[in-house]
């Protein structure tokens, strides 16, 4: 069993386990987001740049999706609107990402 990283909480579902990744980051974040046609109201992490605070933090990975920005749930919002919350934020930005593991 691998040790949990700081800020992670397991939530068990039927066939999946979802892990919350809670981070406080400063701009530039260095996160590349992507939208998929199948889920247009979800911002997925497609890459992490070495010069951003997300890389230095080490918690976020490609394949995670953005859940909330400074306590405001953005999962389910149109992609551009969800990311606008990051653009508009100042100072340290409290972000929650989710990572899905399939069990089985």
C-alpha angles and dihedrals in degrees: 000000000000120000116253119250120237112279097022126129125183120226113183121213133175101281100355141058117212119203121199117220111198117191140164110215138175125218131295087057095179093215122140113207129199135193122215123210090230091057108027092166097060130078111216124197107241098171147359121220119218094228096058133088092246091064092049090049092052098201103100122077137184107272095042117116130218114252107168143003118207091340095312114119109233100169105111094028119114108277096247093047092050092052092045087068088064093045091052095046121102131201119000111001117212108214133181119200127182127219120198122211119189113223111213 
